[in-house]
């Protein structure tokens, strides 16, 4: 029998990733809906997401899952704006923060000292949302502003 | 109708993080050191854990384990052979464990009787890195059959871990595994990471791993 390990592995990996980002997308809908309702919103137009490259979330897969997860919710047809954040480490030798050019090498780009002191790059958070809020007099029939 | 921007600044996994935080407090209060084992499928998590559990039981150290799997309870049955309490967490196709699943499956156990709790995560190097389970130590496993460059391919999970364990060292020679290169790659994505080269089959490296656990246990619970 010929065994093609990559054939099944790639499929499985892709499926798992999509599933993971889909559940992240559902969590986003939950968080955003709570905040939007509390603010009296009737619709969410866009969501701004801060996504660190070490967050473990793949941007493309999340964007794919977002559409499915937002259907029939306050977020339906909203735009997902992803702000990707590179890794920033603190280098004790330089006594400064520096942006890592590659996450395959956690060394200070200036002096090459290894550092695992991550100051940015694990973010997976909603920064802000753009919402539609009815005016105060909306829905109060027969009680126009005087 | 008015359109406005609302600042939220909320973590998407806040709910999981919050449950994990409470769980960590509860486990600490019970005097448990909790270890979350992550790796790709087939890297030898169950065999490694089986050996760990068996040795701890022989030493008279009360230990329990939770094991996550997409389907089947095969791993739980294998681990139970070590003679310690084991519960299977069936994720029904979900690719990772979440803090709530841990909390649910601790029900019915008197946590005060255990010294260690091991959680065997679902075999996956991507998703589990985002989910805090309330563990004290996240241990990432890499088997010699996977190749030395795996840490560079999956830097997220290696970076999120506290300890790395190389498994199946008994196969290192036929696989032409370069231990030095593997360690260099692990430390490239996680500088200073402690690494244990082990074989669950021959038992090599297990003593060092277990004494490391003991040190963490002592350090964690002296300060409380």
PDB file of C-alpha atoms in Angstrom, chain A residues 15-81:
ATOM      1  CA  UNK A  15      -9.683  21.907   8.856  1.00  0.00           C
ATOM      2  CA  UNK A  16      -8.476  22.317  12.411  1.00  0.00           C
ATOM      3  CA  UNK A  17      -7.268  25.844  11.811  1.00  0.00           C
ATOM      4  CA  UNK A  18     -10.530  26.889  10.240  1.00  0.00           C
ATOM      5  CA  UNK A  19     -12.444  25.416  13.151  1.00  0.00           C
ATOM      6  CA  UNK A  20     -10.302  27.232  15.663  1.00  0.00           C
ATOM      7  CA  UNK A  21     -10.736  30.603  14.002  1.00  0.00           C
ATOM      8  CA  UNK A  22     -14.436  29.962  13.623  1.00  0.00           C
ATOM      9  CA  UNK A  23     -14.817  29.507  17.362  1.00  0.00           C
ATOM     10  CA  UNK A  24     -12.756  32.698  17.847  1.00  0.00           C
ATOM     11  CA  UNK A  25     -15.150  34.458  15.461  1.00  0.00           C
ATOM     12  CA  UNK A  26     -18.144  33.278  17.525  1.00  0.00           C
ATOM     13  CA  UNK A  27     -16.485  34.603  20.684  1.00  0.00           C
ATOM     14  CA  UNK A  28     -16.020  37.935  18.896  1.00  0.00           C
ATOM     15  CA  UNK A  29     -19.702  38.083  18.014  1.00  0.00           C
ATOM     16  CA  UNK A  30     -20.566  37.405  21.647  1.00  0.00           C
ATOM     17  CA  UNK A  31     -18.268  40.124  23.010  1.00  0.00           C
ATOM     18  CA  UNK A  32     -19.251  42.703  20.408  1.00  0.00           C
ATOM     19  CA  UNK A  33     -22.983  42.012  20.761  1.00  0.00           C
ATOM     20  CA  UNK A  34     -22.806  42.557  24.513  1.00  0.00           C
ATOM     21  CA  UNK A  35     -21.066  45.914  24.181  1.00  0.00           C
ATOM     22  CA  UNK A  36     -23.226  47.026  21.245  1.00  0.00           C
ATOM     23  CA  UNK A  37     -26.488  46.216  23.010  1.00  0.00           C
ATOM     24  CA  UNK A  38     -25.325  47.949  26.171  1.00  0.00           C
ATOM     25  CA  UNK A  39     -24.726  51.067  24.067  1.00  0.00           C
ATOM     26  CA  UNK A  40     -28.199  50.774  22.545  1.00  0.00           C
ATOM     27  CA  UNK A  41     -26.934  49.929  19.062  1.00  0.00           C
ATOM     28  CA  UNK A  42     -29.224  48.476  16.414  1.00  0.00           C
ATOM     29  CA  UNK A  43     -26.438  47.520  14.072  1.00  0.00           C
ATOM     30  CA  UNK A  44     -22.683  47.041  14.027  1.00  0.00           C
ATOM     31  CA  UNK A  45     -20.973  48.491  10.948  1.00  0.00           C
ATOM     32  CA  UNK A  46     -17.389  47.543  11.583  1.00  0.00           C
ATOM     33  CA  UNK A  47     -15.150  45.841  14.119  1.00  0.00           C
ATOM     34  CA  UNK A  48     -11.522  46.788  14.675  1.00  0.00           C
ATOM     35  CA  UNK A  49      -9.416  43.893  15.897  1.00  0.00           C
ATOM     36  CA  UNK A  50      -5.872  43.991  17.318  1.00  0.00           C
ATOM     37  CA  UNK A  51      -4.190  40.747  16.313  1.00  0.00           C
ATOM     38  CA  UNK A  52      -0.691  39.941  17.531  1.00  0.00           C
ATOM     39  CA  UNK A  53       1.347  37.624  15.340  1.00  0.00           C
ATOM     40  CA  UNK A  54       1.882  35.354  18.373  1.00  0.00           C
ATOM     41  CA  UNK A  55      -1.835  35.123  19.148  1.00  0.00           C
ATOM     42  CA  UNK A  56      -2.093  31.760  17.413  1.00  0.00           C
ATOM     43  CA  UNK A  57      -4.852  33.050  15.146  1.00  0.00           C
ATOM     44  CA  UNK A  58      -4.471  33.019  11.381  1.00  0.00           C
ATOM     45  CA  UNK A  59      -5.827  36.192   9.846  1.00  0.00           C
ATOM     46  CA  UNK A  60      -7.179  34.694   6.629  1.00  0.00           C
ATOM     47  CA  UNK A  61      -8.984  31.900   8.440  1.00  0.00           C
ATOM     48  CA  UNK A  62     -10.515  34.374  10.879  1.00  0.00           C
ATOM     49  CA  UNK A  63     -11.753  36.605   8.060  1.00  0.00           C
ATOM     50  CA  UNK A  64     -13.268  33.535   6.468  1.00  0.00           C
ATOM     51  CA  UNK A  65     -15.014  32.497   9.684  1.00  0.00           C
ATOM     52  CA  UNK A  66     -16.165  36.037  10.461  1.00  0.00           C
ATOM     53  CA  UNK A  67     -18.729  36.108   7.692  1.00  0.00           C
ATOM     54  CA  UNK A  68     -20.271  32.834   8.772  1.00  0.00           C
ATOM     55  CA  UNK A  69     -20.290  33.713  12.470  1.00  0.00           C
ATOM     56  CA  UNK A  70     -21.827  37.162  12.015  1.00  0.00           C
ATOM     57  CA  UNK A  71     -24.728  36.109   9.772  1.00  0.00           C
ATOM     58  CA  UNK A  72     -28.109  36.868  11.362  1.00  0.00           C
ATOM     59  CA  UNK A  73     -26.565  38.837  14.214  1.00  0.00           C
ATOM     60  CA  UNK A  74     -26.153  42.563  14.967  1.00  0.00           C
ATOM     61  CA  UNK A  75     -22.844  42.217  13.146  1.00  0.00           C
ATOM     62  CA  UNK A  76     -24.293  40.927   9.886  1.00  0.00           C
ATOM     63  CA  UNK A  77     -22.550  42.470   6.852  1.00  0.00           C
ATOM     64  CA  UNK A  78     -20.119  44.382   9.065  1.00  0.00           C
ATOM     65  CA  UNK A  79     -16.519  44.929   8.050  1.00  0.00           C
ATOM     66  CA  UNK A  80     -13.704  43.300   9.981  1.00  0.00           C
ATOM     67  CA  UNK A  81     -10.662  45.567  10.202  1.00  0.00           C
TER      68      UNK A  81
END
